[in-house]
Amino acid sequence: MMRGQAWLALLVVVALALADAAAGRFVVEKNSLEVTSPDELKGKYECAIGNFGVPQYGGTLHGWVEYPKSNRKACQSFDQFDISFKPKQAGGRPIFVLVDRGECFFTTKAWNAQNAGAAAVLVVDDKSEPLITMDNPEEGKEHLENLKKSAENGDMLSVLLDWRESLPHPDERVEYEFWTNSNDECGPKCDMQMDFVRSFRGTAQILEKKGYTQFTPHYITWYCPEAFVDSKQCKSQCINHGRYCAPDPDQDFSQGYDGRNVVVQNLHQICVFKIANETGKPWLWWDYVHDFALRCPMKDKKYNNDCAHDVIKSLGLDIENINKCVGDPEADVENEILKAEQDAQIGHGKRGDVTILPTLVINNKQYRGKLDKVAVLKAICSGFEETTEPAICLSEEIQTNECLENNGGCWLDKANNVTACKDTFRGRVCECPIVRGVKFVGDGYTHCEASGVGRCEISNGGCWQETKDGKTISACSNEISEGCKCPMGFKGDGEKSCEDIDECQEKLYCQCKGCSCKNTWGSYECSCGDDNMLYMREHDTCISKEGTATTVGWSFLWVIFFGLVFAGVGAYAVYKYRLRSYMDSEIRAIMAQYMPLDNQEGANQHQVVHANDI
């Protein structure tokens, strides 16, 4: 899939000698190159992404490979050889130019090929050597030689360039770092950085405010060798006694701003981010950097702390906390903030050392390409797990909505405008949707149906439904989570049709003696031949209306009679119980009056007996 505007993206097999680990670690970012024809060359191979051009992060590019008969190193303009790589007709596949390494810079090769209409350049190494872009150097070299031979023979050589896995995309949030500088007098590079800040600021703040990204700015510093700490050069370019240094902006140590001024303003920008981040507003860094560049430029002699403090105050940030963070540039101690920045410059994991400004790192992998709003946004969008990317990643400016063409090959309910096609930055997925809280289930390609509570409210759950004589009957029931079943009185599959059952003809009901049956839609009517007879549906029988009334009347009287009898018996039983309880209590009270006297008389007699004994 080709994402957005086609632009030259240089794919280079870079030949680099393996350097000593102490000299730093350079990691080349890769993408996939797949040969789709001819059959004998089919396969996937890794190649490096150039440091220039605009890689189609998150997308693919399919084209034909050509190996020019002349100017095979692409060091000269192809116009001189009357060679064009533009598609022969509208809608034709892009052309990838296969060129040999050597004699001129890669950028020159790419520039000449782009001017001739090429969509990409494949550079073939000119010697066998260890390549950090290949797992097996010899095999890779041989493969590209085979590509050259195939192209020379006039074969239809088709190649697919795939950037979808160039950046990790593990979850719904992207972490990215921007290594920059506050210096505004370093020529085109500084202008490019500020142009990017101006154009990308709004987009970055939207992504950050809604939690889609986690952004961190960084600044490169170097240290002065201890033997030269007291030299004029180190004193003018470093702070904290040579610990943190930056190049002199105009390379003139006798006038203008010095490198130490740059380090101090870099430190202010880091501290602005730190304090803003601690208050939950990390996006204020973009406002500060933008406003400082406009209000405090070197050319106006305003590149100083006073101007920086004015900008900080205008954004409502705590100036005291920021000054505390900056610390004393003259102190012979380490600055924790700048020490952390120096540590962060060292490569870790799959990320190499950061030595060049500007550098963008996305999901811990270095971005390759133009520092441009659209190009960078594409790279960030490719870092989201598919289907979790924010709406800004699905805009027409940066991607093509594949669901607009043939519904992306996914299931579609035209009647209700419900589709399983979900647009993503990398392409599309066919996934049964959720509509008004109702989950659809199925493979997403040929079938989706509503499931669960409320499913009958969406296209009647895909079941049969019909209205006749103002009465609507459906084969969908919310009591079951899926499936269709014809209701009682109907038969069929429940999805395409349900037919009325003729209960009279099939003799299912109304079979009693003297009964007359009439079929209705979804039911039946049964009546008795005699007007004095009443049809009892639950018993499928006819009974006399008079007998029924008499029976009901006597039954009612008997119920009243027996109710009165039971009430009288119950009342009498209660009366007898309460009367007996009352009489028992009276008798106990009378007896209690005599029992103590008897006891006392016995005690006196006992005392008399003992006295006589004495």
Coordinates of C-alpha atoms in Angstrom, one line a residue:
M1 CA 0.0 0.0 0.0
M2 CA 1.3 3.4 -0.9
R3 CA 0.7 5.9 1.9
G4 CA 0.2 9.6 0.9
Q5 CA 2.3 11.3 -1.6
A6 CA 5.0 9.3 -3.3
W7 CA 8.5 10.7 -2.5
L8 CA 12.0 9.5 -3.1
A9 CA 13.0 7.3 -0.1
L10 CA 16.6 6.2 -0.5
L11 CA 17.1 2.6 0.5
V12 CA 20.9 2.1 0.8
V13 CA 22.9 -1.0 1.6
V14 CA 25.4 0.9 3.6
A15 CA 29.0 -0.5 3.9
L16 CA 30.4 0.4 7.2
A17 CA 33.4 -1.1 9.0
L18 CA 32.6 -2.4 12.4
A19 CA 34.0 0.3 14.7
D20 CA 35.4 -0.1 18.2
A21 CA 32.6 0.0 20.8
A22 CA 34.4 2.7 22.7
A23 CA 34.0 5.0 19.7
G24 CA 30.2 4.9 20.0
R25 CA 27.5 2.8 18.5
F26 CA 25.8 3.5 15.2
V27 CA 22.6 1.6 14.4
V28 CA 21.2 1.6 10.9
E29 CA 17.4 1.5 10.8
K30 CA 16.0 -1.1 8.4
N31 CA 13.0 -2.0 6.4
S32 CA 12.0 -4.9 4.3
L33 CA 12.6 -5.4 0.5
E34 CA 10.6 -8.2 -1.1
V35 CA 11.1 -9.4 -4.6
T36 CA 7.7 -10.6 -5.9
S37 CA 8.8 -11.5 -9.4
P38 CA 10.4 -13.3 -11.2
D39 CA 9.8 -16.6 -9.3
E40 CA 13.4 -17.6 -9.0
L41 CA 14.3 -14.4 -7.1
K42 CA 11.2 -14.3 -4.8
G43 CA 12.0 -13.6 -1.2
K44 CA 12.4 -11.0 1.6
Y45 CA 15.6 -9.1 2.3
E46 CA 16.6 -6.3 4.7
C47 CA 17.9 -3.0 3.6
A48 CA 18.8 0.2 5.4
I49 CA 16.7 3.4 5.4
G50 CA 18.6 6.4 4.1
N51 CA 19.2 9.4 6.4
F52 CA 17.5 11.6 3.8
G53 CA 14.4 11.4 1.6
V54 CA 11.0 10.6 3.1
P55 CA 10.5 7.0 4.0
Q56 CA 6.9 5.9 3.8
Y57 CA 6.6 4.9 7.5
G58 CA 3.7 2.6 8.1
G59 CA 3.2 1.9 4.4
T60 CA 4.4 0.0 1.4
L61 CA 5.5 0.9 -2.2
H62 CA 5.3 -1.5 -5.1
G63 CA 7.3 -0.8 -8.2
W64 CA 9.4 -2.1 -11.1
V65 CA 13.2 -2.2 -10.9
E66 CA 15.4 -0.8 -13.7
Y67 CA 19.1 -1.1 -14.0
P68 CA 20.1 1.8 -16.4
K69 CA 22.3 0.9 -19.4
S70 CA 24.3 4.1 -18.8
N71 CA 25.3 6.2 -15.8
R72 CA 25.0 3.1 -13.6
K73 CA 26.6 4.9 -10.6
A74 CA 24.1 7.8 -11.0
C75 CA 26.8 10.3 -10.4
Q76 CA 25.6 12.4 -13.4
S77 CA 22.3 13.7 -14.5
F78 CA 20.3 11.1 -16.4
D79 CA 19.1 13.9 -18.8
Q80 CA 22.5 13.7 -20.4
F81 CA 21.8 10.1 -21.4
D82 CA 18.2 10.8 -22.3
I83 CA 17.0 8.4 -19.6
S84 CA 13.7 8.8 -17.7
F85 CA 12.2 6.7 -14.9
K86 CA 8.8 8.2 -15.0
P87 CA 5.9 5.7 -15.5
K88 CA 5.1 5.3 -19.2
Q89 CA 1.4 5.9 -18.6
A90 CA -0.9 7.3 -16.0
G91 CA -1.5 4.8 -13.1
G92 CA 1.7 2.9 -13.9
R93 CA 3.8 1.5 -11.2
P94 CA 6.7 3.6 -9.8
I95 CA 10.2 2.8 -11.0
F96 CA 13.0 1.8 -8.6
V97 CA 16.5 2.5 -9.9
L98 CA 19.2 0.0 -9.2
V99 CA 22.6 1.8 -9.1
D100 CA 26.2 0.9 -8.2
R101 CA 28.0 2.3 -5.3
G102 CA 31.0 4.5 -5.7
E103 CA 32.5 7.7 -7.2
C104 CA 30.0 10.1 -5.6
F105 CA 27.8 10.7 -2.5
F106 CA 24.6 8.7 -1.9
T107 CA 22.7 12.0 -1.9
T108 CA 24.0 12.8 -5.4
K109 CA 22.9 9.4 -6.7
A110 CA 19.4 9.9 -5.1
W111 CA 19.1 13.5 -6.4
N112 CA 19.9 12.5 -10.0
A113 CA 17.5 9.5 -9.8
Q114 CA 14.7 11.6 -8.3
N115 CA 15.1 14.3 -11.0
A116 CA 14.7 11.5 -13.6
G117 CA 11.4 10.4 -12.1
A118 CA 12.6 7.5 -9.9
A119 CA 10.5 6.7 -6.8
A120 CA 13.3 4.9 -4.9
V121 CA 17.0 4.0 -5.3
L122 CA 18.6 0.7 -4.5
V123 CA 22.4 1.0 -4.1
V124 CA 24.4 -2.1 -4.6
D125 CA 27.7 -2.4 -2.7
D126 CA 30.8 -2.6 -4.8
K127 CA 32.7 -5.1 -2.6
S128 CA 32.2 -7.8 -0.1
E129 CA 32.6 -6.6 3.5
P130 CA 30.9 -6.8 6.9
L131 CA 27.7 -4.8 6.7
I132 CA 25.7 -3.9 9.8
T133 CA 22.6 -3.8 7.5
M134 CA 22.8 -7.5 6.6
D135 CA 22.6 -10.6 8.7
N136 CA 24.6 -12.5 6.1
P137 CA 26.7 -10.1 4.0
E138 CA 27.8 -12.6 1.3
E139 CA 24.2 -13.8 0.7
G140 CA 22.9 -10.2 0.4
K141 CA 25.7 -9.2 -2.0
E142 CA 24.9 -12.3 -4.2
H143 CA 21.2 -11.5 -4.2
L144 CA 21.7 -7.9 -5.4
E145 CA 24.0 -9.2 -8.1
N146 CA 21.2 -11.5 -9.2
L147 CA 18.8 -8.5 -9.3
K148 CA 21.2 -6.7 -11.6
K149 CA 21.5 -9.7 -13.9
S150 CA 17.7 -10.1 -14.0
A151 CA 17.2 -6.4 -14.9
E152 CA 19.9 -6.6 -17.6
N153 CA 18.1 -9.6 -19.1
G154 CA 14.9 -7.5 -19.4
D155 CA 12.9 -9.5 -16.8
M156 CA 9.8 -8.0 -15.3
L157 CA 11.6 -7.4 -11.9
S158 CA 9.0 -6.4 -9.3
V159 CA 9.9 -5.2 -5.8
L160 CA 7.8 -4.3 -2.8
L161 CA 9.3 -1.9 -0.3
D162 CA 7.7 -2.3 3.2
W163 CA 8.1 0.3 6.0
R164 CA 5.2 -1.1 8.1
E165 CA 7.6 -2.8 10.6
S166 CA 10.3 -0.1 10.4
L167 CA 9.2 1.3 13.8
P168 CA 8.0 -0.7 16.8
H169 CA 4.2 -0.4 17.3
P170 CA 3.5 -2.2 20.6
D171 CA 0.6 -0.3 22.1
E172 CA -1.8 2.7 21.9
R173 CA 0.9 5.2 23.0
V174 CA 4.0 6.4 21.2
E175 CA 7.1 7.6 23.1
Y176 CA 9.4 9.9 21.1
E177 CA 12.4 12.2 21.8
F178 CA 13.5 15.3 20.0
W179 CA 17.2 16.1 20.3
T180 CA 17.6 19.8 19.5
N181 CA 19.4 23.1 20.4
S182 CA 18.5 26.6 21.4
N183 CA 21.2 28.1 19.2
D184 CA 19.6 30.0 16.3
E185 CA 22.8 31.0 14.4
C186 CA 24.0 27.7 13.1
G187 CA 22.7 28.2 9.5
P188 CA 20.2 26.0 7.6
K189 CA 20.2 23.3 10.3
C190 CA 18.9 25.8 13.0
D191 CA 16.4 27.2 10.5
M192 CA 15.2 23.7 9.8
Q193 CA 14.7 22.9 13.5
M194 CA 12.7 26.1 14.2
D195 CA 10.6 25.6 11.1
F196 CA 9.8 22.1 12.4
V197 CA 8.9 23.4 15.9
R198 CA 6.6 26.1 14.4
S199 CA 4.8 23.7 12.1
F200 CA 4.6 20.7 14.4
R201 CA 3.8 22.5 17.6
G202 CA 0.0 22.3 17.3
T203 CA 0.0 18.6 16.3
A204 CA 2.4 17.7 19.1
Q205 CA 0.3 19.4 21.7
I206 CA -2.9 17.7 20.6
L207 CA -1.2 14.3 20.7
E208 CA 0.3 15.1 24.2
K209 CA -2.9 16.6 25.7
K210 CA -5.0 13.6 24.8
G211 CA -2.4 11.1 26.0
Y212 CA -1.6 9.6 22.6
T213 CA 2.1 10.4 23.0
Q214 CA 4.8 10.9 25.6
F215 CA 7.3 13.4 24.4
T216 CA 10.7 14.2 25.8
P217 CA 13.1 16.9 24.5
H218 CA 16.9 16.4 24.8
Y219 CA 20.1 18.5 24.3
I220 CA 23.6 17.4 23.4
T221 CA 26.5 18.6 25.4
W222 CA 30.2 17.5 25.6
Y223 CA 32.8 17.9 28.3
C224 CA 36.1 19.7 28.2
P225 CA 39.2 17.5 28.8
E226 CA 40.5 18.2 32.3
A227 CA 43.9 19.4 31.0
F228 CA 42.1 22.3 29.1
V229 CA 39.5 23.3 31.7
D230 CA 41.3 26.6 32.3
S231 CA 41.8 27.4 28.6
K232 CA 40.0 30.3 26.9
Q233 CA 38.2 27.9 24.6
C234 CA 36.8 25.8 27.5
K235 CA 35.9 28.8 29.6
S236 CA 33.9 30.4 26.7
Q237 CA 32.2 27.2 25.7
C238 CA 31.5 25.4 29.0
I239 CA 29.8 25.8 32.3
N240 CA 30.4 24.1 35.7
H241 CA 34.1 24.1 35.2
G242 CA 34.2 22.3 31.9
R243 CA 31.6 19.7 32.6
Y244 CA 29.0 20.8 30.0
C245 CA 30.0 22.5 26.7
A246 CA 28.6 23.5 23.4
P247 CA 30.3 24.9 20.2
D248 CA 30.6 28.7 19.9
P249 CA 27.7 29.8 17.7
D250 CA 29.8 31.9 15.3
Q251 CA 33.1 30.1 15.9
D252 CA 34.6 33.4 17.1
F253 CA 35.7 33.4 20.8
S254 CA 36.3 37.1 20.9
Q255 CA 32.8 38.4 20.1
G256 CA 29.1 37.5 20.0
Y257 CA 27.6 34.8 22.0
D258 CA 29.7 31.9 23.4
G259 CA 29.0 28.2 23.7
R260 CA 28.4 28.6 27.4
N261 CA 25.5 30.9 26.6
V262 CA 24.0 28.1 24.5
V263 CA 24.4 25.6 27.3
V264 CA 22.7 27.9 29.8
Q265 CA 19.7 28.4 27.5
N266 CA 19.5 24.7 26.6
L267 CA 19.4 24.1 30.4
H268 CA 16.5 26.6 30.7
Q269 CA 14.6 24.8 28.0
I270 CA 15.1 21.4 29.7
C271 CA 14.0 22.9 33.1
V272 CA 10.9 24.4 31.5
F273 CA 10.0 21.0 30.3
K274 CA 10.7 19.4 33.7
I275 CA 8.6 21.9 35.7
A276 CA 5.8 21.9 33.1
N277 CA 5.8 18.1 33.1
E278 CA 5.6 18.0 36.9
T279 CA 2.5 20.2 36.7
G280 CA 0.9 18.0 34.1
K281 CA 1.4 20.3 31.2
P282 CA 4.5 19.0 29.3
W283 CA 3.2 20.6 26.0
L284 CA 4.2 24.0 27.3
W285 CA 7.7 23.2 26.2
W286 CA 6.6 23.7 22.6
D287 CA 5.2 27.2 23.4
Y288 CA 8.3 28.2 25.3
V289 CA 10.8 27.1 22.6
H290 CA 8.6 28.8 19.9
D291 CA 8.2 32.0 21.8
F292 CA 11.9 32.2 22.9
A293 CA 13.0 31.9 19.3
L294 CA 10.8 34.8 18.3
R295 CA 11.3 37.1 21.3
C296 CA 15.0 36.3 22.2
P297 CA 17.0 35.9 19.0
M298 CA 20.8 36.2 18.9
K299 CA 20.6 38.7 16.1
D300 CA 18.7 41.1 18.3
K301 CA 21.1 40.7 21.3
K302 CA 18.3 39.3 23.4
Y303 CA 19.6 35.7 23.8
N304 CA 19.9 35.9 27.6
N305 CA 18.4 35.0 30.9
D306 CA 16.3 38.2 31.3
C307 CA 14.5 37.5 28.1
A308 CA 14.1 33.8 28.9
H309 CA 12.6 34.7 32.3
D310 CA 10.1 37.1 30.6
V311 CA 8.9 34.2 28.3
I312 CA 8.7 31.8 31.3
K313 CA 6.5 34.3 33.2
S314 CA 4.2 34.9 30.2
L315 CA 3.4 31.2 30.2
G316 CA 2.6 31.1 33.9
L317 CA 5.4 28.8 34.9
D318 CA 7.1 29.0 38.3
I319 CA 10.3 31.0 37.7
E320 CA 11.7 30.1 41.1
N321 CA 11.5 26.4 40.5
I322 CA 13.0 26.8 37.1
N323 CA 15.9 28.9 38.5
K324 CA 16.5 26.2 41.1
C325 CA 16.5 23.6 38.4
V326 CA 19.1 25.6 36.4
G327 CA 21.4 25.9 39.4
D328 CA 24.7 27.9 39.4
P329 CA 26.6 27.6 36.1
E330 CA 29.8 28.8 37.8
A331 CA 29.8 26.2 40.5
D332 CA 32.4 23.4 40.4
V333 CA 29.8 20.7 40.8
E334 CA 27.8 18.4 38.6
N335 CA 24.4 19.6 37.4
E336 CA 22.0 16.7 37.7
I337 CA 19.9 17.7 34.7
L338 CA 22.8 18.1 32.3
K339 CA 24.5 14.9 33.6
A340 CA 21.3 13.0 32.8
E341 CA 21.3 14.5 29.3
Q342 CA 24.9 13.3 28.7
D343 CA 23.9 9.8 29.9
A344 CA 20.9 9.7 27.6
Q345 CA 23.1 10.4 24.6
I346 CA 24.6 6.9 24.9
G347 CA 22.8 4.3 22.8
H348 CA 20.8 1.6 24.5
G349 CA 18.7 -1.3 23.3
K350 CA 18.2 -0.9 19.5
R351 CA 19.0 2.8 19.6
G352 CA 22.4 4.0 18.7
D353 CA 24.4 7.0 20.2
V354 CA 23.0 10.4 19.5
T355 CA 25.7 12.6 18.0
I356 CA 23.9 14.6 15.3
L357 CA 21.4 17.5 15.7
P358 CA 18.5 17.4 15.1
T359 CA 17.7 13.7 15.9
L360 CA 14.3 12.2 16.3
V361 CA 13.8 8.9 18.2
I362 CA 10.4 7.2 18.0
N363 CA 9.7 4.1 20.2
N364 CA 13.4 3.9 20.9
K365 CA 14.4 3.7 17.2
Q366 CA 16.0 6.6 15.3
Y367 CA 13.8 8.3 12.7
R368 CA 15.3 8.5 9.2
G369 CA 14.0 11.1 6.9
K370 CA 13.1 14.7 6.4
L371 CA 12.4 16.9 9.5
D372 CA 9.0 17.8 8.2
K373 CA 5.6 18.0 9.9
V374 CA 3.8 15.4 7.6
A375 CA 6.8 13.1 7.4
V376 CA 7.3 13.0 11.2
L377 CA 3.6 12.6 11.8
K378 CA 3.6 9.6 9.5
A379 CA 6.4 8.1 11.5
I380 CA 4.7 8.7 14.8
C381 CA 1.4 7.3 13.5
S382 CA 3.2 4.1 12.4
G383 CA 4.3 3.6 16.0
F384 CA 0.7 3.0 17.3
E385 CA -0.7 -0.5 17.6
E386 CA -3.1 -0.9 14.6
T387 CA -6.7 0.3 15.2
T388 CA -5.5 2.4 18.3
E389 CA -4.1 5.4 16.3
P390 CA -5.8 8.8 16.9
A391 CA -8.0 10.4 14.3
I392 CA -5.2 12.8 13.2
C393 CA -3.4 9.7 11.9
L394 CA -6.3 8.9 9.6
S395 CA -6.6 12.3 7.9
E396 CA -6.4 12.4 4.1
E397 CA -3.2 14.4 4.3
I398 CA -1.1 11.5 5.5
Q399 CA -2.9 8.3 4.5
T400 CA -5.4 6.7 2.1
N401 CA -8.7 5.4 3.4
E402 CA -8.9 1.9 1.9
C403 CA -12.4 1.4 3.1
L404 CA -13.6 3.9 0.5
E405 CA -12.7 1.5 -2.4
N406 CA -14.9 -1.6 -2.6
N407 CA -15.4 -1.3 1.2
G408 CA -11.9 -2.7 1.6
G409 CA -13.2 -6.2 0.7
C410 CA -15.0 -6.4 4.1
W411 CA -18.6 -7.2 5.0
L412 CA -21.1 -4.5 4.4
D413 CA -24.8 -4.1 5.3
K414 CA -25.9 -1.5 2.7
A415 CA -29.4 -1.3 4.0
N416 CA -28.3 -0.1 7.4
N417 CA -24.9 1.4 6.3
V418 CA -23.0 -0.9 8.7
T419 CA -19.5 -2.1 7.7
A420 CA -16.8 -4.3 9.1
C421 CA -14.1 -2.2 7.4
K422 CA -12.0 -0.1 9.8
D423 CA -9.5 2.3 8.4
T424 CA -6.0 2.2 10.0
F425 CA -2.8 4.1 9.3
R426 CA -1.2 1.0 7.9
G427 CA -4.2 0.0 5.8
R428 CA -7.5 -1.5 7.0
V429 CA -8.8 -4.3 9.1
C430 CA -12.0 -6.3 8.6
E431 CA -13.5 -6.4 12.0
C432 CA -17.2 -6.8 12.9
P433 CA -18.3 -3.5 14.5
I434 CA -20.1 -2.3 17.6
V435 CA -23.2 -0.3 16.6
R436 CA -25.2 1.6 19.2
G437 CA -23.8 -0.6 21.9
V438 CA -24.6 -3.9 20.1
K439 CA -21.6 -6.1 19.2
F440 CA -21.5 -7.8 15.8
V441 CA -19.8 -11.2 15.5
G442 CA -18.4 -13.0 12.5
D443 CA -15.3 -13.2 10.3
G444 CA -15.6 -9.6 9.2
Y445 CA -15.1 -10.5 5.6
T446 CA -18.2 -12.4 4.5
H447 CA -20.4 -12.4 7.6
C448 CA -21.3 -10.3 10.6
E449 CA -24.4 -10.5 12.8
A450 CA -25.6 -8.6 15.8
S451 CA -25.2 -10.4 19.1
G452 CA -26.4 -10.0 22.7
V453 CA -29.0 -7.8 24.3
G454 CA -30.4 -5.2 22.0
R455 CA -29.4 -7.1 18.8
C456 CA -33.0 -7.1 17.5
E457 CA -32.9 -3.3 17.3
I458 CA -30.1 -3.5 14.7
S459 CA -31.5 -4.9 11.4
N460 CA -33.7 -7.1 13.4
G461 CA -30.7 -9.2 14.3
G462 CA -30.5 -10.4 10.7
C463 CA -33.7 -12.4 11.3
W464 CA -36.9 -12.7 9.4
Q465 CA -39.6 -10.1 10.1
E466 CA -42.9 -9.4 8.5
T467 CA -45.9 -7.1 9.0
K468 CA -49.4 -8.0 8.0
D469 CA -52.7 -6.3 8.9
G470 CA -50.9 -4.0 11.2
K471 CA -49.3 -6.8 13.1
T472 CA -45.5 -7.3 13.1
I473 CA -43.9 -10.7 13.9
S474 CA -40.2 -11.3 14.2
A475 CA -37.9 -14.4 14.4
C476 CA -35.4 -12.4 16.6
S477 CA -35.5 -12.6 20.4
N478 CA -33.4 -10.6 22.8
E479 CA -33.8 -13.5 25.3
I480 CA -31.1 -15.4 23.3
S481 CA -27.7 -13.8 22.3
E482 CA -27.6 -15.1 18.8
G483 CA -29.5 -17.0 16.2
C484 CA -33.0 -16.7 14.7
K485 CA -36.1 -18.9 15.6
C486 CA -39.5 -18.7 14.1
P487 CA -42.1 -17.8 16.8
M488 CA -45.0 -20.1 17.8
G489 CA -47.4 -20.5 14.9
F490 CA -44.7 -20.3 12.3
K491 CA -42.1 -22.6 10.8
G492 CA -38.9 -22.0 8.7
D493 CA -35.2 -21.2 9.1
G494 CA -35.9 -17.9 10.9
E495 CA -33.4 -16.0 8.8
K496 CA -34.9 -15.9 5.3
S497 CA -38.4 -16.9 6.0
C498 CA -41.0 -18.0 8.5
E499 CA -44.3 -19.5 7.1
D500 CA -47.6 -19.6 8.9
I501 CA -48.6 -23.0 10.3
D502 CA -52.2 -24.0 9.4
E503 CA -53.2 -25.4 12.8
C504 CA -56.6 -26.4 11.5
Q505 CA -55.4 -28.4 8.5
E506 CA -52.6 -30.1 10.5
K507 CA -55.1 -30.8 13.3
L508 CA -52.9 -29.5 16.0
Y509 CA -55.7 -27.7 17.9
C510 CA -59.5 -27.3 18.0
Q511 CA -60.2 -31.1 17.7
C512 CA -63.0 -31.3 20.3
K513 CA -66.5 -32.5 19.4
G514 CA -68.6 -29.8 17.9
C515 CA -65.6 -27.4 17.5
S516 CA -65.1 -25.3 14.4
C517 CA -61.5 -24.2 13.5
K518 CA -60.4 -21.2 11.5
N519 CA -56.7 -20.5 10.7
T520 CA -55.2 -17.0 11.2
W521 CA -51.7 -15.6 10.5
G522 CA -49.6 -17.0 13.3
S523 CA -52.5 -18.5 15.2
Y524 CA -56.0 -20.0 14.9
E525 CA -59.6 -19.3 16.1
C526 CA -61.8 -22.1 17.5
S527 CA -65.5 -21.8 18.2
C528 CA -68.2 -24.1 19.4
G529 CA -71.2 -25.0 17.1
D530 CA -73.7 -24.1 19.8
D531 CA -74.0 -20.4 20.9
N532 CA -74.6 -21.7 24.5
M533 CA -71.3 -23.4 24.5
L534 CA -68.0 -21.8 25.5
Y535 CA -64.6 -23.0 24.1
M536 CA -61.9 -23.6 26.7
R537 CA -58.6 -23.2 24.8
E538 CA -56.3 -24.7 27.5
H539 CA -58.4 -27.9 27.6
D540 CA -59.5 -27.9 23.9
T541 CA -63.1 -28.5 24.9
C542 CA -66.6 -26.8 24.9
I543 CA -68.7 -26.4 28.0
S544 CA -72.1 -25.0 28.7
K545 CA -72.1 -21.3 29.5
E546 CA -75.0 -21.8 31.9
G547 CA -73.4 -24.7 33.7
T548 CA -70.3 -22.7 33.9
A549 CA -72.1 -19.8 35.5
T550 CA -74.0 -22.1 38.0
T551 CA -70.8 -23.9 38.9
V552 CA -69.0 -20.7 39.4
G553 CA -71.9 -19.3 41.6
W554 CA -72.2 -22.4 43.9
S555 CA -68.4 -22.6 44.1
F556 CA -68.3 -19.0 45.3
L557 CA -71.0 -19.6 47.9
W558 CA -69.3 -22.7 49.3
V559 CA -66.1 -20.8 49.6
I560 CA -67.9 -18.1 51.6
F561 CA -69.6 -20.8 53.8
F562 CA -66.5 -22.7 54.6
G563 CA -64.6 -19.5 55.2
L564 CA -67.1 -18.4 57.9
V565 CA -67.0 -21.8 59.5
F566 CA -63.2 -21.8 59.7
A567 CA -63.3 -18.3 61.1
G568 CA -65.8 -19.2 63.9
V569 CA -63.9 -22.3 64.9
G570 CA -60.7 -20.3 65.1
A571 CA -62.3 -17.5 67.2
Y572 CA -63.7 -20.1 69.6
A573 CA -60.4 -21.8 70.0
V574 CA -58.7 -18.5 70.8
Y575 CA -61.4 -17.6 73.3
K576 CA -61.1 -21.0 75.2
Y577 CA -57.3 -20.6 75.3
R578 CA -57.4 -17.1 76.7
L579 CA -60.1 -18.1 79.3
R580 CA -58.2 -21.1 80.5
S581 CA -55.0 -19.0 80.9
Y582 CA -56.9 -16.4 83.0
M583 CA -58.4 -19.0 85.3
D584 CA -55.0 -20.7 85.9
S585 CA -53.4 -17.4 86.8
E586 CA -56.2 -16.6 89.4
I587 CA -55.8 -20.0 91.1
R588 CA -52.1 -19.6 91.4
A589 CA -52.5 -16.2 93.0
I590 CA -55.0 -17.6 95.7
M591 CA -52.8 -20.5 96.6
A592 CA -49.7 -18.2 96.9
Q593 CA -51.5 -16.4 99.8
Y594 CA -51.6 -19.6 102.0
M595 CA -48.4 -21.4 101.2
P596 CA -46.2 -18.9 103.3
L597 CA -48.3 -19.4 106.5
D598 CA -48.0 -23.1 106.5
N599 CA -44.3 -22.8 106.2
Q600 CA -44.0 -20.4 109.1
E601 CA -46.1 -22.6 111.5
G602 CA -43.9 -25.6 110.8
A603 CA -40.8 -23.6 111.5
N604 CA -42.1 -22.6 115.0
Q605 CA -43.0 -26.1 116.0
H606 CA -39.5 -27.2 115.0
Q607 CA -38.0 -24.5 117.4
V608 CA -40.3 -25.7 120.3
V609 CA -39.1 -29.3 120.0
H610 CA -35.5 -28.3 120.2
A611 CA -36.2 -26.1 123.4
N612 CA -37.8 -29.0 125.3
D613 CA -34.8 -31.2 124.5
I614 CA -32.6 -28.7 126.3

